[in-house]
């Protein structure tokens, strides 16, 4: 006997939660869809779909969207997501601040806030997160029953690893499980991911990856991380640390350096500081780019010429994505410059005829990608069918 995993529906009562998520996901992907079409695409019976649709309507998660014109017979009722049927709270923990947002069921932000993080020990960060959750729910004027959960993102890697002490992770969580810790502190369902993983989910739910099933998101945060989506699902690794690409050595100016030492927000800030420019904010970087600051332009050309080009080649040949998305805490103009300047390798599995998507894309979630991703994690979990183990 072997064990396989399937994501097709099952009519057994024990699989109802799985089937409910499957139907929600079908509705989300289609925009508008009828019961018969859901049944055909999911493997569920029409009666099973009808029962689930009835429950989703009662819960307010979907709504009727009119009828689809047909050449004969009664036009079928179409169903779509109800944006106000549920909300997700997203909280991003950065070294100097807490960012929070509320997303509606379609992934649209309805409120956001930023709080300075003055205390950096475990209790201080926890208190700041609890306060941010309360404040953002109050600002959005949400009833507790409408909150699907809280997503929390922070820099990785998680736990003690060979990368500990490099300055990119939040070491205060080395000895505790962040998920268990915040679930108890917030008294609500919590999902915790690193910021690069969250960024990838943000682009999947409501960003540049709409319509893509398998892609990579190169995320510019405190350091440099990689979020991977395979067949619509997040690739986490054994301990949630898949994608720590910032620590892979690449060639830059004739020597081997960690990728994030040559290609990250911290790297450009350090380069500018050495040239006499103290620029710390994204707005400052945008102004410097608009002014064609010579030091910044030199850094961009060097970053695209070797480190970024090398990194894209690694990502493409290791993961075979439909596209690689650049996103995070950098101005759009800088991402556009990097994308237009990079040398895409001919010897790459992504170099193929008949492509319908560019190999490199700019993310659509902007500088708040990590925060939006935190909320998107909750929404994605609500829509993603769990894989059921099936004995053969």
mmCIF file of C-alpha atoms in Angstrom:
data_model
loop_
_atom_site.group_PDB
_atom_site.id
_atom_site.type_symbol
_atom_site.label_atom_id
_atom_site.label_comp_id
_atom_site.label_asym_id
_atom_site.label_seq_id
_atom_site.Cartn_x
_atom_site.Cartn_y
_atom_site.Cartn_z
ATOM 1 C CA UNK A 1 0.000 0.000 0.000
ATOM 2 C CA UNK A 2 1.260 3.474 -0.828
ATOM 3 C CA UNK A 3 0.107 6.877 0.326
ATOM 4 C CA UNK A 4 -0.513 9.618 -2.196
ATOM 5 C CA UNK A 5 -1.968 13.083 -1.877
ATOM 6 C CA UNK A 6 -4.823 14.503 -3.879
ATOM 7 C CA UNK A 7 -6.561 17.853 -4.046
ATOM 8 C CA UNK A 8 -9.717 16.662 -5.811
ATOM 9 C CA UNK A 9 -12.942 16.849 -3.863
ATOM 10 C CA UNK A 10 -14.534 14.052 -1.876
ATOM 11 C CA UNK A 11 -18.196 13.785 -0.920
ATOM 12 C CA UNK A 12 -17.565 12.165 2.468
ATOM 13 C CA UNK A 13 -18.622 14.286 5.428
ATOM 14 C CA UNK A 14 -15.117 14.173 6.905
ATOM 15 C CA UNK A 15 -13.851 16.033 3.837
ATOM 16 C CA UNK A 16 -16.399 18.859 4.056
ATOM 17 C CA UNK A 17 -13.866 21.469 5.184
ATOM 18 C CA UNK A 18 -11.584 20.510 2.283
ATOM 19 C CA UNK A 19 -14.473 20.689 -0.176
ATOM 20 C CA UNK A 20 -15.637 24.046 1.182
ATOM 21 C CA UNK A 21 -12.173 25.515 0.607
ATOM 22 C CA UNK A 22 -12.097 23.999 -2.859
ATOM 23 C CA UNK A 23 -15.374 25.643 -3.817
ATOM 24 C CA UNK A 24 -14.225 28.998 -2.408
ATOM 25 C CA UNK A 25 -11.018 28.719 -4.399
ATOM 26 C CA UNK A 26 -12.954 27.947 -7.592
ATOM 27 C CA UNK A 27 -15.101 31.018 -7.027
ATOM 28 C CA UNK A 28 -12.061 33.194 -6.374
ATOM 29 C CA UNK A 29 -10.198 32.018 -9.460
ATOM 30 C CA UNK A 30 -13.192 32.351 -11.772
ATOM 31 C CA UNK A 31 -14.458 35.703 -10.519
ATOM 32 C CA UNK A 32 -17.987 34.547 -11.333
ATOM 33 C CA UNK A 33 -19.011 30.920 -11.697
ATOM 34 C CA UNK A 34 -22.088 28.667 -11.581
ATOM 35 C CA UNK A 35 -22.752 25.514 -9.561
ATOM 36 C CA UNK A 36 -22.546 23.102 -12.503
ATOM 37 C CA UNK A 37 -19.213 24.542 -13.612
ATOM 38 C CA UNK A 38 -17.824 24.171 -10.070
ATOM 39 C CA UNK A 39 -19.006 20.559 -9.972
ATOM 40 C CA UNK A 40 -17.360 19.745 -13.308
ATOM 41 C CA UNK A 41 -14.062 21.297 -12.320
ATOM 42 C CA UNK A 42 -13.855 19.924 -8.775
ATOM 43 C CA UNK A 43 -15.087 16.358 -9.077
ATOM 44 C CA UNK A 44 -17.832 17.036 -6.524
ATOM 45 C CA UNK A 45 -21.450 16.103 -7.117
ATOM 46 C CA UNK A 46 -23.847 18.898 -8.060
ATOM 47 C CA UNK A 47 -25.742 18.275 -4.820
ATOM 48 C CA UNK A 48 -22.556 18.562 -2.745
ATOM 49 C CA UNK A 49 -21.710 21.850 -4.476
ATOM 50 C CA UNK A 50 -25.254 23.136 -3.896
ATOM 51 C CA UNK A 51 -24.990 22.377 -0.167
ATOM 52 C CA UNK A 52 -21.641 24.126 0.135
ATOM 53 C CA UNK A 53 -22.859 27.133 -1.874
ATOM 54 C CA UNK A 54 -25.843 27.395 0.469
ATOM 55 C CA UNK A 55 -23.528 27.404 3.503
ATOM 56 C CA UNK A 56 -21.184 29.989 1.950
ATOM 57 C CA UNK A 57 -24.139 32.243 1.135
ATOM 58 C CA UNK A 58 -25.407 31.944 4.723
ATOM 59 C CA UNK A 59 -21.944 32.810 6.045
ATOM 60 C CA UNK A 60 -21.781 35.839 3.751
ATOM 61 C CA UNK A 61 -18.549 34.739 2.058
ATOM 62 C CA UNK A 62 -20.061 34.694 -1.425
ATOM 63 C CA UNK A 63 -23.010 36.398 -3.088
ATOM 64 C CA UNK A 64 -25.159 35.960 -6.168
ATOM 65 C CA UNK A 65 -23.772 37.886 -9.137
ATOM 66 C CA UNK A 66 -26.665 37.613 -11.571
ATOM 67 C CA UNK A 67 -27.241 35.001 -14.259
ATOM 68 C CA UNK A 68 -25.122 33.916 -17.204
ATOM 69 C CA UNK A 69 -26.810 34.205 -20.578
ATOM 70 C CA UNK A 70 -27.213 30.890 -22.412
ATOM 71 C CA UNK A 71 -28.635 29.863 -25.751
ATOM 72 C CA UNK A 72 -31.243 27.603 -24.158
ATOM 73 C CA UNK A 73 -32.742 26.783 -20.808
ATOM 74 C CA UNK A 74 -32.779 28.774 -17.583
ATOM 75 C CA UNK A 75 -29.627 30.938 -17.258
ATOM 76 C CA UNK A 76 -27.527 29.608 -14.332
ATOM 77 C CA UNK A 77 -26.963 31.783 -11.265
ATOM 78 C CA UNK A 78 -23.386 33.054 -10.991
ATOM 79 C CA UNK A 79 -21.559 33.347 -7.670
ATOM 80 C CA UNK A 80 -18.645 35.570 -6.674
ATOM 81 C CA UNK A 81 -16.759 36.495 -3.540
ATOM 82 C CA UNK A 82 -18.459 38.932 -1.183
ATOM 83 C CA UNK A 83 -15.648 41.399 -0.335
ATOM 84 C CA UNK A 84 -17.234 42.364 2.993
ATOM 85 C CA UNK A 85 -17.936 38.768 3.986
ATOM 86 C CA UNK A 86 -14.707 38.479 5.954
ATOM 87 C CA UNK A 87 -11.512 40.336 6.744
ATOM 88 C CA UNK A 88 -7.899 39.461 7.435
ATOM 89 C CA UNK A 89 -5.534 41.365 9.721
ATOM 90 C CA UNK A 90 -1.919 41.524 8.579
ATOM 91 C CA UNK A 91 0.945 42.614 10.835
ATOM 92 C CA UNK A 92 4.570 43.010 9.757
ATOM 93 C CA UNK A 93 7.333 43.218 12.343
ATOM 94 C CA UNK A 94 10.326 45.182 11.110
ATOM 95 C CA UNK A 95 13.426 46.037 13.150
ATOM 96 C CA UNK A 96 12.242 49.605 13.763
ATOM 97 C CA UNK A 97 8.457 49.519 13.308
ATOM 98 C CA UNK A 98 5.200 47.581 13.312
ATOM 99 C CA UNK A 99 2.993 47.836 10.231
ATOM 100 C CA UNK A 100 -0.611 46.625 10.200
ATOM 101 C CA UNK A 101 -3.368 46.366 7.613
ATOM 102 C CA UNK A 102 -6.857 44.964 7.144
ATOM 103 C CA UNK A 103 -7.748 43.265 3.857
ATOM 104 C CA UNK A 104 -11.231 42.452 2.645
ATOM 105 C CA UNK A 105 -12.006 39.010 1.259
ATOM 106 C CA UNK A 106 -10.765 40.022 -2.215
ATOM 107 C CA UNK A 107 -7.408 41.170 -0.847
ATOM 108 C CA UNK A 108 -8.127 44.901 -1.017
ATOM 109 C CA UNK A 109 -6.701 46.967 1.888
ATOM 110 C CA UNK A 110 -9.308 48.914 3.843
ATOM 111 C CA UNK A 111 -7.130 50.307 6.656
ATOM 112 C CA UNK A 112 -3.448 50.528 7.557
ATOM 113 C CA UNK A 113 -1.172 51.947 10.246
ATOM 114 C CA UNK A 114 2.463 52.239 11.268
ATOM 115 C CA UNK A 115 3.788 52.259 14.824
ATOM 116 C CA UNK A 116 7.386 52.882 15.877
ATOM 117 C CA UNK A 117 8.888 49.858 17.625
ATOM 118 C CA UNK A 118 10.611 51.328 20.668
ATOM 119 C CA UNK A 119 11.180 48.139 22.715
ATOM 120 C CA UNK A 120 12.813 45.158 21.014
ATOM 121 C CA UNK A 121 12.622 42.372 23.592
ATOM 122 C CA UNK A 122 10.036 39.581 23.385
ATOM 123 C CA UNK A 123 7.488 41.201 25.690
ATOM 124 C CA UNK A 124 7.901 44.627 24.110
ATOM 125 C CA UNK A 125 7.374 43.312 20.577
ATOM 126 C CA UNK A 126 4.395 41.235 21.725
ATOM 127 C CA UNK A 127 2.742 44.228 23.376
ATOM 128 C CA UNK A 128 3.278 46.273 20.211
ATOM 129 C CA UNK A 129 1.684 43.553 18.050
ATOM 130 C CA UNK A 130 -1.320 43.189 20.385
ATOM 131 C CA UNK A 131 -1.818 46.969 20.387
ATOM 132 C CA UNK A 132 -1.507 47.138 16.596
ATOM 133 C CA UNK A 133 -4.141 44.430 16.145
ATOM 134 C CA UNK A 134 -6.616 46.234 18.393
ATOM 135 C CA UNK A 135 -5.935 49.605 16.774
ATOM 136 C CA UNK A 136 -6.314 48.412 13.184
ATOM 137 C CA UNK A 137 -9.569 46.541 13.913
ATOM 138 C CA UNK A 138 -10.934 49.654 15.614
ATOM 139 C CA UNK A 139 -9.854 51.874 12.720
ATOM 140 C CA UNK A 140 -11.523 49.553 10.204
ATOM 141 C CA UNK A 141 -14.625 49.360 12.445
ATOM 142 C CA UNK A 142 -14.820 45.567 12.207
ATOM 143 C CA UNK A 143 -16.958 43.235 14.316
ATOM 144 C CA UNK A 144 -14.881 40.399 15.809
ATOM 145 C CA UNK A 145 -17.012 37.806 13.990
ATOM 146 C CA UNK A 146 -15.806 39.131 10.615
ATOM 147 C CA UNK A 147 -12.070 38.666 11.371
ATOM 148 C CA UNK A 148 -10.854 35.425 9.776
ATOM 149 C CA UNK A 149 -7.494 35.524 11.533
ATOM 150 C CA UNK A 150 -4.195 37.369 11.865
ATOM 151 C CA UNK A 151 -1.150 36.934 9.659
ATOM 152 C CA UNK A 152 2.227 37.931 11.111
ATOM 153 C CA UNK A 153 5.418 38.279 9.102
ATOM 154 C CA UNK A 154 8.976 38.984 10.163
ATOM 155 C CA UNK A 155 12.458 38.572 8.734
ATOM 156 C CA UNK A 156 13.852 35.022 8.610
ATOM 157 C CA UNK A 157 15.391 32.624 9.097
ATOM 158 C CA UNK A 158 13.297 31.098 11.899
ATOM 159 C CA UNK A 159 15.000 29.288 14.776
ATOM 160 C CA UNK A 160 18.681 28.777 15.421
ATOM 161 C CA UNK A 161 20.491 27.933 12.182
ATOM 162 C CA UNK A 162 23.905 28.317 10.638
ATOM 163 C CA UNK A 163 22.715 31.741 9.479
ATOM 164 C CA UNK A 164 21.949 32.985 13.006
ATOM 165 C CA UNK A 165 23.731 36.168 13.964
ATOM 166 C CA UNK A 166 23.866 37.617 10.455
ATOM 167 C CA UNK A 167 21.589 40.462 11.561
ATOM 168 C CA UNK A 168 18.612 39.789 9.298
ATOM 169 C CA UNK A 169 16.504 37.653 11.660
ATOM 170 C CA UNK A 170 14.587 38.474 14.866
ATOM 171 C CA UNK A 171 16.610 36.469 17.379
ATOM 172 C CA UNK A 172 14.057 37.045 20.170
ATOM 173 C CA UNK A 173 12.002 34.196 18.672
ATOM 174 C CA UNK A 174 14.806 31.638 18.612
ATOM 175 C CA UNK A 175 13.564 29.917 21.765
ATOM 176 C CA UNK A 176 9.787 30.087 21.180
ATOM 177 C CA UNK A 177 7.388 29.134 18.413
ATOM 178 C CA UNK A 178 6.131 32.446 16.962
ATOM 179 C CA UNK A 179 2.859 30.816 15.868
ATOM 180 C CA UNK A 180 2.084 29.361 19.300
ATOM 181 C CA UNK A 181 3.261 32.525 21.049
ATOM 182 C CA UNK A 182 1.101 34.932 19.050
ATOM 183 C CA UNK A 183 -1.921 32.610 18.912
ATOM 184 C CA UNK A 184 -2.006 32.752 22.709
ATOM 185 C CA UNK A 185 -1.191 36.463 22.919
ATOM 186 C CA UNK A 186 -3.811 37.494 20.345
ATOM 187 C CA UNK A 187 -6.414 34.856 21.236
ATOM 188 C CA UNK A 188 -7.216 34.292 17.582
ATOM 189 C CA UNK A 189 -6.073 32.003 14.728
ATOM 190 C CA UNK A 190 -2.583 33.107 13.627
ATOM 191 C CA UNK A 191 -0.367 32.220 10.680
ATOM 192 C CA UNK A 192 3.319 33.250 10.798
ATOM 193 C CA UNK A 193 5.719 33.387 7.857
ATOM 194 C CA UNK A 194 8.924 35.118 6.886
ATOM 195 C CA UNK A 195 8.534 38.306 4.900
ATOM 196 C CA UNK A 196 9.620 36.837 1.558
ATOM 197 C CA UNK A 197 7.024 34.056 1.758
ATOM 198 C CA UNK A 198 4.359 36.597 2.672
ATOM 199 C CA UNK A 199 5.362 38.796 -0.263
ATOM 200 C CA UNK A 200 4.895 35.871 -2.653
ATOM 201 C CA UNK A 201 1.398 35.213 -1.268
ATOM 202 C CA UNK A 202 0.546 38.927 -1.555
ATOM 203 C CA UNK A 203 1.403 38.829 -5.259
ATOM 204 C CA UNK A 204 -0.580 35.594 -5.650
ATOM 205 C CA UNK A 205 -3.759 36.875 -3.979
ATOM 206 C CA UNK A 206 -3.975 40.380 -5.422
ATOM 207 C CA UNK A 207 -0.753 41.263 -7.211
ATOM 208 C CA UNK A 208 1.392 40.630 -10.265
ATOM 209 C CA UNK A 209 1.064 36.836 -9.990
ATOM 210 C CA UNK A 210 -2.691 36.726 -10.609
ATOM 211 C CA UNK A 211 -3.121 33.944 -13.146
ATOM 212 C CA UNK A 212 0.241 32.300 -12.373
ATOM 213 C CA UNK A 213 0.488 28.929 -10.604
ATOM 214 C CA UNK A 214 4.258 28.647 -10.141
ATOM 215 C CA UNK A 215 6.512 31.647 -9.629
ATOM 216 C CA UNK A 216 9.303 33.094 -7.494
ATOM 217 C CA UNK A 217 9.263 36.407 -5.630
ATOM 218 C CA UNK A 218 12.642 38.021 -4.944
ATOM 219 C CA UNK A 219 11.858 40.172 -1.923
ATOM 220 C CA UNK A 220 13.813 43.262 -0.884
ATOM 221 C CA UNK A 221 13.177 43.636 2.847
ATOM 222 C CA UNK A 222 15.608 43.934 5.738
ATOM 223 C CA UNK A 223 17.831 41.647 3.691
ATOM 224 C CA UNK A 224 16.994 39.668 0.558
ATOM 225 C CA UNK A 225 14.698 36.651 0.511
ATOM 226 C CA UNK A 226 12.918 34.416 -1.957
ATOM 227 C CA UNK A 227 9.279 33.354 -1.754
ATOM 228 C CA UNK A 228 8.314 30.348 -3.870
ATOM 229 C CA UNK A 229 4.841 29.343 -5.040
ATOM 230 C CA UNK A 230 4.464 25.886 -6.606
ATOM 231 C CA UNK A 231 1.081 24.958 -8.108
ATOM 232 C CA UNK A 232 -0.576 27.722 -6.080
ATOM 233 C CA UNK A 233 0.976 26.610 -2.786
ATOM 234 C CA UNK A 234 3.738 28.121 -0.714
ATOM 235 C CA UNK A 235 7.029 26.190 -0.633
ATOM 236 C CA UNK A 236 8.118 26.530 3.017
ATOM 237 C CA UNK A 237 10.814 23.913 3.486
ATOM 238 C CA UNK A 238 11.123 21.667 6.555
ATOM 239 C CA UNK A 239 11.278 24.534 9.073
ATOM 240 C CA UNK A 240 9.829 27.486 7.162
ATOM 241 C CA UNK A 241 13.204 28.700 5.924
ATOM 242 C CA UNK A 242 13.121 27.832 2.223
ATOM 243 C CA UNK A 243 14.282 30.704 0.035
ATOM 244 C CA UNK A 244 17.118 32.245 2.083
ATOM 245 C CA UNK A 245 18.761 33.242 -1.176
ATOM 246 C CA UNK A 246 20.382 36.351 0.302
ATOM 247 C CA UNK A 247 23.112 34.181 1.806
ATOM 248 C CA UNK A 248 24.066 32.417 -1.432
ATOM 249 C CA UNK A 249 27.496 33.575 -2.690
ATOM 250 C CA UNK A 250 27.578 35.372 -6.037
ATOM 251 C CA UNK A 251 30.243 37.211 -7.993
ATOM 252 C CA UNK A 252 30.362 40.989 -7.584
ATOM 253 C CA UNK A 253 33.229 43.144 -8.813
ATOM 254 C CA UNK A 254 35.450 40.119 -9.222
ATOM 255 C CA UNK A 255 34.925 38.552 -5.794
ATOM 256 C CA UNK A 256 32.435 36.234 -4.129
ATOM 257 C CA UNK A 257 30.025 37.893 -1.680
ATOM 258 C CA UNK A 258 26.644 36.988 -0.155
ATOM 259 C CA UNK A 259 23.928 38.072 -2.586
ATOM 260 C CA UNK A 260 22.279 40.488 -0.137
ATOM 261 C CA UNK A 261 25.637 42.220 0.438
ATOM 262 C CA UNK A 262 25.524 43.267 -3.221
ATOM 263 C CA UNK A 263 21.786 43.386 -3.908
ATOM 264 C CA UNK A 264 19.501 44.685 -1.159
ATOM 265 C CA UNK A 265 18.215 47.863 0.378
ATOM 266 C CA UNK A 266 20.918 47.713 3.045
ATOM 267 C CA UNK A 267 23.541 47.253 0.320
ATOM 268 C CA UNK A 268 22.473 50.355 -1.597
ATOM 269 C CA UNK A 269 22.238 52.417 1.601
ATOM 270 C CA UNK A 270 25.764 51.381 2.552
ATOM 271 C CA UNK A 271 27.050 52.226 -0.936
ATOM 272 C CA UNK A 272 25.392 55.650 -0.817
ATOM 273 C CA UNK A 273 26.708 56.322 2.690
ATOM 274 C CA UNK A 274 30.258 55.597 1.526
ATOM 275 C CA UNK A 275 29.673 58.180 -1.205
ATOM 276 C CA UNK A 276 28.484 60.752 1.347
ATOM 277 C CA UNK A 277 24.703 60.340 0.981
ATOM 278 C CA UNK A 278 22.610 59.400 4.018
ATOM 279 C CA UNK A 279 19.467 58.020 2.358
ATOM 280 C CA UNK A 280 17.396 55.624 4.467
ATOM 281 C CA UNK A 281 13.820 55.843 3.189
ATOM 282 C CA UNK A 282 12.167 54.592 0.009
ATOM 283 C CA UNK A 283 11.083 58.160 -0.733
ATOM 284 C CA UNK A 284 14.694 59.263 -0.445
ATOM 285 C CA UNK A 285 15.794 56.545 -2.844
ATOM 286 C CA UNK A 286 13.035 57.531 -5.279
ATOM 287 C CA UNK A 287 14.180 61.164 -5.184
ATOM 288 C CA UNK A 288 17.789 60.135 -5.690
ATOM 289 C CA UNK A 289 16.820 58.030 -8.691
ATOM 290 C CA UNK A 290 14.730 60.843 -10.184
ATOM 291 C CA UNK A 291 17.760 63.129 -9.832
ATOM 292 C CA UNK A 292 19.989 60.440 -11.400
ATOM 293 C CA UNK A 293 22.267 60.450 -8.364
ATOM 294 C CA UNK A 294 25.619 59.265 -9.742
ATOM 295 C CA UNK A 295 26.393 56.986 -6.790
ATOM 296 C CA UNK A 296 22.987 55.343 -7.011
ATOM 297 C CA UNK A 297 23.221 54.820 -10.773
ATOM 298 C CA UNK A 298 26.674 53.239 -10.350
ATOM 299 C CA UNK A 299 25.270 50.842 -7.742
ATOM 300 C CA UNK A 300 22.283 49.917 -9.924
ATOM 301 C CA UNK A 301 24.471 49.124 -12.912
ATOM 302 C CA UNK A 302 26.807 46.976 -10.806
ATOM 303 C CA UNK A 303 23.928 45.202 -9.037
ATOM 304 C CA UNK A 304 22.174 44.292 -12.282
ATOM 305 C CA UNK A 305 25.301 43.351 -14.217
ATOM 306 C CA UNK A 306 26.433 40.416 -12.054
ATOM 307 C CA UNK A 307 24.620 39.731 -8.761
ATOM 308 C CA UNK A 308 21.024 40.047 -9.983
ATOM 309 C CA UNK A 309 21.721 38.352 -13.301
ATOM 310 C CA UNK A 310 23.415 35.478 -11.470
ATOM 311 C CA UNK A 311 20.569 35.197 -8.951
ATOM 312 C CA UNK A 312 17.887 35.078 -11.666
ATOM 313 C CA UNK A 313 19.775 32.311 -13.475
ATOM 314 C CA UNK A 314 19.958 30.277 -10.250
ATOM 315 C CA UNK A 315 16.251 30.766 -9.520
ATOM 316 C CA UNK A 316 15.155 29.880 -13.047
ATOM 317 C CA UNK A 317 17.234 26.733 -13.392
ATOM 318 C CA UNK A 318 16.518 25.430 -9.897
ATOM 319 C CA UNK A 319 12.772 26.133 -9.699
ATOM 320 C CA UNK A 320 11.540 26.514 -13.306
ATOM 321 C CA UNK A 321 9.094 29.358 -12.468
ATOM 322 C CA UNK A 322 6.646 30.896 -14.889
ATOM 323 C CA UNK A 323 8.173 34.248 -13.878
ATOM 324 C CA UNK A 324 10.395 35.862 -11.253
ATOM 325 C CA UNK A 325 8.824 38.857 -9.499
ATOM 326 C CA UNK A 326 10.876 41.636 -7.879
ATOM 327 C CA UNK A 327 9.175 43.372 -4.969
ATOM 328 C CA UNK A 328 9.509 44.892 -1.533
ATOM 329 C CA UNK A 329 10.768 48.041 0.132
ATOM 330 C CA UNK A 330 12.313 49.738 -2.904
ATOM 331 C CA UNK A 331 10.826 52.331 -5.276
ATOM 332 C CA UNK A 332 9.099 51.041 -8.411
ATOM 333 C CA UNK A 333 11.468 53.079 -10.574
ATOM 334 C CA UNK A 334 14.467 51.229 -9.155
ATOM 335 C CA UNK A 335 12.841 47.839 -9.744
ATOM 336 C CA UNK A 336 12.043 48.875 -13.311
ATOM 337 C CA UNK A 337 15.667 49.944 -13.818
ATOM 338 C CA UNK A 338 16.987 46.630 -12.484
ATOM 339 C CA UNK A 339 14.586 44.631 -14.646
ATOM 340 C CA UNK A 340 15.525 46.532 -17.792
ATOM 341 C CA UNK A 341 19.269 46.274 -17.051
ATOM 342 C CA UNK A 342 19.609 42.628 -16.034
ATOM 343 C CA UNK A 343 21.161 40.135 -18.427
ATOM 344 C CA UNK A 344 18.866 37.126 -18.709
ATOM 345 C CA UNK A 345 20.797 33.937 -19.380
ATOM 346 C CA UNK A 346 20.317 32.127 -22.667
ATOM 347 C CA UNK A 347 21.267 28.867 -20.940
ATOM 348 C CA UNK A 348 18.168 28.800 -18.770
ATOM 349 C CA UNK A 349 15.095 26.585 -18.730
ATOM 350 C CA UNK A 350 13.077 29.796 -18.751
ATOM 351 C CA UNK A 351 14.497 30.765 -22.138
ATOM 352 C CA UNK A 352 11.921 29.039 -24.302
ATOM 353 C CA UNK A 353 9.777 29.902 -27.316
ATOM 354 C CA UNK A 354 6.115 30.691 -26.967
ATOM 355 C CA UNK A 355 6.305 32.450 -23.606
ATOM 356 C CA UNK A 356 3.157 34.337 -22.621
ATOM 357 C CA UNK A 357 4.695 35.986 -19.534
ATOM 358 C CA UNK A 358 7.877 38.038 -19.192
ATOM 359 C CA UNK A 359 10.625 36.239 -17.302
ATOM 360 C CA UNK A 360 10.991 39.197 -14.916
ATOM 361 C CA UNK A 361 8.071 41.184 -13.489
ATOM 362 C CA UNK A 362 7.733 44.031 -10.991
ATOM 363 C CA UNK A 363 5.510 43.253 -8.056
ATOM 364 C CA UNK A 364 2.210 45.116 -7.811
ATOM 365 C CA UNK A 365 1.967 45.275 -4.011
ATOM 366 C CA UNK A 366 4.387 48.180 -3.511
ATOM 367 C CA UNK A 367 6.479 48.977 -0.462
ATOM 368 C CA UNK A 368 3.918 47.411 1.884
ATOM 369 C CA UNK A 369 4.275 44.014 0.225
ATOM 370 C CA UNK A 370 5.237 42.256 3.460
ATOM 371 C CA UNK A 371 2.340 43.774 5.403
ATOM 372 C CA UNK A 372 -0.188 43.047 2.659
ATOM 373 C CA UNK A 373 1.273 39.563 2.464
ATOM 374 C CA UNK A 374 0.581 39.026 6.145
ATOM 375 C CA UNK A 375 -3.129 39.574 5.544
ATOM 376 C CA UNK A 376 -3.004 37.631 2.273
ATOM 377 C CA UNK A 377 -1.689 34.599 4.188
ATOM 378 C CA UNK A 378 -4.965 34.450 6.100
ATOM 379 C CA UNK A 379 -7.087 34.831 2.966
ATOM 380 C CA UNK A 380 -5.040 32.251 1.082
ATOM 381 C CA UNK A 381 -5.393 29.757 3.925
ATOM 382 C CA UNK A 382 -9.179 30.205 3.859
ATOM 383 C CA UNK A 383 -9.264 29.426 0.131
ATOM 384 C CA UNK A 384 -6.612 26.712 -0.195
ATOM 385 C CA UNK A 385 -7.877 23.124 0.021
ATOM 386 C CA UNK A 386 -5.891 20.952 2.406
ATOM 387 C CA UNK A 387 -4.210 17.969 0.770
ATOM 388 C CA UNK A 388 -5.932 14.790 1.835
ATOM 389 C CA UNK A 389 -3.935 11.590 2.294
ATOM 390 C CA UNK A 390 -5.354 8.713 0.268
ATOM 391 C CA UNK A 391 -4.345 5.065 0.732
ATOM 392 C CA UNK A 392 -3.685 3.098 -2.456
#
